[in-house]
């Protein structure tokens, strides 16, 4: 199965690898400095409107929506539908996303704009882990749920996913723990990862993902 999946998605894996190499070289050549005016402009918009109470709320929202809510929804769906194939595809989703995130962060090594005020696990900024995880997680979840849904319901799932991802992206920019270009990078990587995951489901698991309550 692993060989089959690798063969079916080889072009996407190569594109992903090339993207990581590109951004590594881009960082080494100080390419992100060229994008600094954009990052600085967005940073100033948020920093001019910061307040301590709102910052605490945004910090909580960032983790709650970006990580805990997504995990809670997935766990609830696993217990509700009891479909082993759903567990398989969601496991692949997290492994692939976190693997890409860790590799890219530690190869590109772009330092965060703000380190002193928050208990941040790592010092590297590109791409945004919260945004990438939320983008892939919520949109992949919307795709899975839409497999057996009508058109209006499908649209509703994707609209909700979009709102949640934008909320997470907003919190990372407001807290100034990521640059705007980190967010864009997350969306770029996320789109490619999502394409691979959907391709895997379409070719291997789609007919098996039938929601039946026991």
PDB file of C-alpha atoms in Angstrom, residues 131-214:
ATOM      1  CA  UNK A 131      -2.080  27.680  10.260  1.00  0.00           C
ATOM      2  CA  UNK A 132      -0.772  24.694   8.310  1.00  0.00           C
ATOM      3  CA  UNK A 133      -2.323  22.182  10.719  1.00  0.00           C
ATOM      4  CA  UNK A 134      -5.646  24.043  10.757  1.00  0.00           C
ATOM      5  CA  UNK A 135      -5.727  24.438   6.967  1.00  0.00           C
ATOM      6  CA  UNK A 136      -5.028  20.779   6.190  1.00  0.00           C
ATOM      7  CA  UNK A 137      -7.012  19.438   9.160  1.00  0.00           C
ATOM      8  CA  UNK A 138     -10.223  21.435   8.701  1.00  0.00           C
ATOM      9  CA  UNK A 139     -10.331  21.281   4.914  1.00  0.00           C
ATOM     10  CA  UNK A 140      -9.545  17.559   4.874  1.00  0.00           C
ATOM     11  CA  UNK A 141     -12.269  17.091   7.481  1.00  0.00           C
ATOM     12  CA  UNK A 142     -14.668  19.116   5.306  1.00  0.00           C
ATOM     13  CA  UNK A 143     -13.774  16.949   2.312  1.00  0.00           C
ATOM     14  CA  UNK A 144     -14.362  13.697   4.240  1.00  0.00           C
ATOM     15  CA  UNK A 145     -17.705  14.913   5.616  1.00  0.00           C
ATOM     16  CA  UNK A 146     -18.817  16.118   2.183  1.00  0.00           C
ATOM     17  CA  UNK A 147     -18.413  12.678   0.581  1.00  0.00           C
ATOM     18  CA  UNK A 148     -21.984  11.749   1.525  1.00  0.00           C
ATOM     19  CA  UNK A 149     -23.490  15.259   1.587  1.00  0.00           C
ATOM     20  CA  UNK A 150     -25.609  17.324  -0.781  1.00  0.00           C
ATOM     21  CA  UNK A 151     -24.278  20.437  -2.495  1.00  0.00           C
ATOM     22  CA  UNK A 152     -25.523  22.966   0.096  1.00  0.00           C
ATOM     23  CA  UNK A 153     -24.115  20.960   2.976  1.00  0.00           C
ATOM     24  CA  UNK A 154     -20.765  20.610   1.208  1.00  0.00           C
ATOM     25  CA  UNK A 155     -20.584  24.374   0.751  1.00  0.00           C
ATOM     26  CA  UNK A 156     -21.434  24.863   4.442  1.00  0.00           C
ATOM     27  CA  UNK A 157     -18.599  22.537   5.502  1.00  0.00           C
ATOM     28  CA  UNK A 158     -16.041  24.416   3.398  1.00  0.00           C
ATOM     29  CA  UNK A 159     -17.297  27.829   4.545  1.00  0.00           C
ATOM     30  CA  UNK A 160     -16.941  26.767   8.191  1.00  0.00           C
ATOM     31  CA  UNK A 161     -13.466  25.374   7.477  1.00  0.00           C
ATOM     32  CA  UNK A 162     -12.476  28.668   5.811  1.00  0.00           C
ATOM     33  CA  UNK A 163     -13.681  30.720   8.786  1.00  0.00           C
ATOM     34  CA  UNK A 164     -11.784  28.540  11.262  1.00  0.00           C
ATOM     35  CA  UNK A 165      -8.548  28.688   9.240  1.00  0.00           C
ATOM     36  CA  UNK A 166      -8.817  32.469   8.831  1.00  0.00           C
ATOM     37  CA  UNK A 167      -9.382  32.770  12.582  1.00  0.00           C
ATOM     38  CA  UNK A 168      -6.191  30.840  13.301  1.00  0.00           C
ATOM     39  CA  UNK A 169      -4.204  32.850  10.727  1.00  0.00           C
ATOM     40  CA  UNK A 170      -5.503  36.092  12.285  1.00  0.00           C
ATOM     41  CA  UNK A 171      -4.410  35.025  15.775  1.00  0.00           C
ATOM     42  CA  UNK A 172      -0.867  34.182  14.642  1.00  0.00           C
ATOM     43  CA  UNK A 173      -0.491  37.575  12.972  1.00  0.00           C
ATOM     44  CA  UNK A 174      -2.086  39.472  15.848  1.00  0.00           C
ATOM     45  CA  UNK A 175       0.240  37.831  18.370  1.00  0.00           C
ATOM     46  CA  UNK A 176       3.148  38.662  16.048  1.00  0.00           C
ATOM     47  CA  UNK A 177       4.635  35.168  16.357  1.00  0.00           C
ATOM     48  CA  UNK A 178       4.594  34.780  12.573  1.00  0.00           C
ATOM     49  CA  UNK A 179       5.151  36.934   9.533  1.00  0.00           C
ATOM     50  CA  UNK A 180       2.422  37.364   6.940  1.00  0.00           C
ATOM     51  CA  UNK A 181       4.597  35.472   4.452  1.00  0.00           C
ATOM     52  CA  UNK A 182       4.739  32.555   6.929  1.00  0.00           C
ATOM     53  CA  UNK A 183       0.957  32.349   6.657  1.00  0.00           C
ATOM     54  CA  UNK A 184       1.114  32.419   2.853  1.00  0.00           C
ATOM     55  CA  UNK A 185       3.759  29.687   2.954  1.00  0.00           C
ATOM     56  CA  UNK A 186       1.484  27.563   5.151  1.00  0.00           C
ATOM     57  CA  UNK A 187      -1.358  27.905   2.648  1.00  0.00           C
ATOM     58  CA  UNK A 188       0.965  26.933  -0.197  1.00  0.00           C
ATOM     59  CA  UNK A 189       2.276  23.839   1.572  1.00  0.00           C
ATOM     60  CA  UNK A 190      -1.190  23.037   2.887  1.00  0.00           C
ATOM     61  CA  UNK A 191      -2.756  23.085  -0.567  1.00  0.00           C
ATOM     62  CA  UNK A 192      -0.176  20.616  -1.846  1.00  0.00           C
ATOM     63  CA  UNK A 193      -0.530  18.318   1.190  1.00  0.00           C
ATOM     64  CA  UNK A 194      -4.310  18.449   0.872  1.00  0.00           C
ATOM     65  CA  UNK A 195      -4.054  17.465  -2.790  1.00  0.00           C
ATOM     66  CA  UNK A 196      -1.973  14.400  -1.860  1.00  0.00           C
ATOM     67  CA  UNK A 197      -4.369  13.347   0.924  1.00  0.00           C
ATOM     68  CA  UNK A 198      -7.451  13.737  -1.252  1.00  0.00           C
ATOM     69  CA  UNK A 199      -5.735  11.832  -4.040  1.00  0.00           C
ATOM     70  CA  UNK A 200      -4.984   8.981  -1.615  1.00  0.00           C
ATOM     71  CA  UNK A 201      -8.605   8.837  -0.468  1.00  0.00           C
ATOM     72  CA  UNK A 202     -10.006   9.028  -4.012  1.00  0.00           C
ATOM     73  CA  UNK A 203      -7.858   6.137  -5.220  1.00  0.00           C
ATOM     74  CA  UNK A 204      -7.767   3.903  -2.148  1.00  0.00           C
ATOM     75  CA  UNK A 205     -10.357   4.669   0.526  1.00  0.00           C
ATOM     76  CA  UNK A 206     -13.307   6.586  -0.932  1.00  0.00           C
ATOM     77  CA  UNK A 207     -15.665   3.611  -1.199  1.00  0.00           C
ATOM     78  CA  UNK A 208     -14.699   2.446   2.283  1.00  0.00           C
ATOM     79  CA  UNK A 209     -15.477   5.753   3.973  1.00  0.00           C
ATOM     80  CA  UNK A 210     -19.189   5.072   4.432  1.00  0.00           C
ATOM     81  CA  UNK A 211     -20.540   6.573   7.629  1.00  0.00           C
ATOM     82  CA  UNK A 212     -22.574   3.985   9.517  1.00  0.00           C
ATOM     83  CA  UNK A 213     -23.556   4.360  13.133  1.00  0.00           C
ATOM     84  CA  UNK A 214     -23.547   1.131  15.124  1.00  0.00           C
TER      85      UNK A 214
END
